[in-house]
C-alpha positions as a printed Julia matrix, in Angstrom:
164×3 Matrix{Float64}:
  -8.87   -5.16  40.09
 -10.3    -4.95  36.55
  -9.42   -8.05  34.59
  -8.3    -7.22  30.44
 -10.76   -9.57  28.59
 -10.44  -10.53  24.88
 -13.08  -11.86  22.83
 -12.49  -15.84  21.56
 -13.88  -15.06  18.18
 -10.71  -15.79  15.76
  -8.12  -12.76  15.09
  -7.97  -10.95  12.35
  -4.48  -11.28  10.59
  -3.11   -8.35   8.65
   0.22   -7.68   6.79
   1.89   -4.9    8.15
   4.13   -2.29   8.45
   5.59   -1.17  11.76
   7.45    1.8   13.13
   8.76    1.9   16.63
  10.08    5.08  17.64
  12.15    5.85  21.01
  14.12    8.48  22.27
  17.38    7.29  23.48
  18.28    8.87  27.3
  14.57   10.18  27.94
  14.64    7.79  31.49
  17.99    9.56  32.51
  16.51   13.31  31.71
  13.7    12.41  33.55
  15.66   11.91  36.83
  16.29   15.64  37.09
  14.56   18.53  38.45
  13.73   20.23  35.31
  12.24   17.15  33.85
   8.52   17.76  35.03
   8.12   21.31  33.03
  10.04   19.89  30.31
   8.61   16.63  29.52
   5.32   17.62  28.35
   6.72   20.4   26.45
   9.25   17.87  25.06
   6.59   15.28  24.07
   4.0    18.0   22.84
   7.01   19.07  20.3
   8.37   15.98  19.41
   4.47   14.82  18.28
   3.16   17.92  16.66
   6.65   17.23  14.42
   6.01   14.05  13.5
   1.81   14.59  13.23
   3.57   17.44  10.6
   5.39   14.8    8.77
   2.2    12.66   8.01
  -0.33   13.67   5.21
  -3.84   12.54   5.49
  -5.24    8.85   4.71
  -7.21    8.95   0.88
 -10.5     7.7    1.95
 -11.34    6.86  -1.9
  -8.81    4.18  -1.8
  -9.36    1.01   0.27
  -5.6     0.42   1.4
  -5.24    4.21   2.7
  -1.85    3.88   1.31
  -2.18    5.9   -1.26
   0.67    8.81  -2.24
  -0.46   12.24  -0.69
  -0.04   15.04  -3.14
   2.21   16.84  -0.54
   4.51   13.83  -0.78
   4.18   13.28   3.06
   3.53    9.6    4.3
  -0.26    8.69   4.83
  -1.19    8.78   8.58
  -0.92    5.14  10.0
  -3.84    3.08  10.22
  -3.19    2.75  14.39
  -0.64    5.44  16.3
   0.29    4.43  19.51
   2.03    6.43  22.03
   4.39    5.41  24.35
   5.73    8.01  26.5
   9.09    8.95  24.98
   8.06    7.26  21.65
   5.1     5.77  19.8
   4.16    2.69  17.29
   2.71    3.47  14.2
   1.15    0.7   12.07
   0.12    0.5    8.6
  -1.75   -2.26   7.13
  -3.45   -4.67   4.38
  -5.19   -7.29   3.72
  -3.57  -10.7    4.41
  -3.26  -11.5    0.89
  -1.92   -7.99  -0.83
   1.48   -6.85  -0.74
   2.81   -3.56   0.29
   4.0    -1.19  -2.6
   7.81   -0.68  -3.12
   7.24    3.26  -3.14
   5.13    3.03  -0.17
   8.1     0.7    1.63
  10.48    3.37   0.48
   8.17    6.06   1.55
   8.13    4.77   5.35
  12.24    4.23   5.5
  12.48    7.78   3.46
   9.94    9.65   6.42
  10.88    8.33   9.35
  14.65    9.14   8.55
  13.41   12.61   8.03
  11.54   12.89  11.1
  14.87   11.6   13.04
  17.07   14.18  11.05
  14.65   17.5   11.88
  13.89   15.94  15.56
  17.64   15.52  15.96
  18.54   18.9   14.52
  15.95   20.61  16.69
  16.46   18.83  20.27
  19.34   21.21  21.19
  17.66   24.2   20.28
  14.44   22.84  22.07
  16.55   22.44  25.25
  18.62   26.02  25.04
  14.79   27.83  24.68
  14.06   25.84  27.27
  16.47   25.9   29.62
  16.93   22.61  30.83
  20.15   19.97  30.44
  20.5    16.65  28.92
  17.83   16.66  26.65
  17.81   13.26  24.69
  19.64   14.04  21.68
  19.05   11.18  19.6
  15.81    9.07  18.49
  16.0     5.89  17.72
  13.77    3.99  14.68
  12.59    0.23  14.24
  11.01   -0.76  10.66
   9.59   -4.56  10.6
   7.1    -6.08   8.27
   5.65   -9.14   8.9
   2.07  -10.24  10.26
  -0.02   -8.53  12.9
  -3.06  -10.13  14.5
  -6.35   -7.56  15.81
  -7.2    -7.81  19.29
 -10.6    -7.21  20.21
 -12.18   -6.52  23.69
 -15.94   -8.27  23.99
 -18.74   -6.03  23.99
 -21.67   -7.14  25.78
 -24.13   -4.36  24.56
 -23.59   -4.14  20.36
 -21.37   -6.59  18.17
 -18.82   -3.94  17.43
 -15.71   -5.34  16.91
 -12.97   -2.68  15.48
  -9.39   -4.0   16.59
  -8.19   -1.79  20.07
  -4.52   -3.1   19.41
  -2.57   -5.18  17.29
């Protein structure tokens, strides 16, 4: 059995952001028959919506936080998905703060996302012809500190956080 190792060197703390998203019922859809073709058209959708929702990162400016010009929220600094959901992180240096517009910016897009995914999940499941389709998605918003994990690397001294 492979063993997860983590390197001893100290973590790397970072204020941050975080977005957990999960769609409420997806465990009781998946106990039908229909769930197998469904699912990965389900989770296909639901992520090419929410990839839509996020602008690009302004590689000019350190934090990536800056504003898009499309007004969409700058693509998190780690995406992580879940199955039926996925936890997006922004971050910043330990000692900066987050903007209020950005702050307002994250609250403003992911209630967005959950309005269009919401309005769009009974269509999705009429086209498709399946039953039960979770009809609701539900959002988390924390700030606090997050630390970098790091798995050793016995070839090069690379060290870019896996996980948080």
């Amino acid at each position: 059995m492979t063993r997860l190792k983590f390197s001893s060197h100290e973590a790397t703390a970072h204020k941050a952001i975080v977005v957990s998203l999960d769609l409420a019922g997806f465990s009781d859809f998946c106990n039908q028959p229909e769930a197998s073709v469904a699912v990965p058209r389900l989770v296909k959708a639901m992520f090419d919506m929410l990839n839509a929702s996020l602008g690009d990162r302004d590689e000019s400016d350190s934090s990536g936080l800056k504003s898009t010009e499309s007004g969409k929220l700058v693509v998190p600094h780690l995406s992580k998905y879940t199955g039926d959901g996925a936890i997006l992180i922004w971050k910043l240096p330990i000692k900066e703060d987050f903007p209020q517009q950005f702050c307002n910016s994250v609250v403003a897009s992911m209630r967005g996302f959950q309005r269009r995914l919401t309005e769009q999940l009974p269509g999705w499941e009429k086209d498709w012809r399946v039953h039960k389709l979770p009809k609701r998605l539900r959002i988390g918003i924390a700030s606090g500190i997050v630390y970098a994990l790091r798995p050793p690397h016995a070839i090069t001294s690379w060290t870019d956080p896996i996980d948080y």
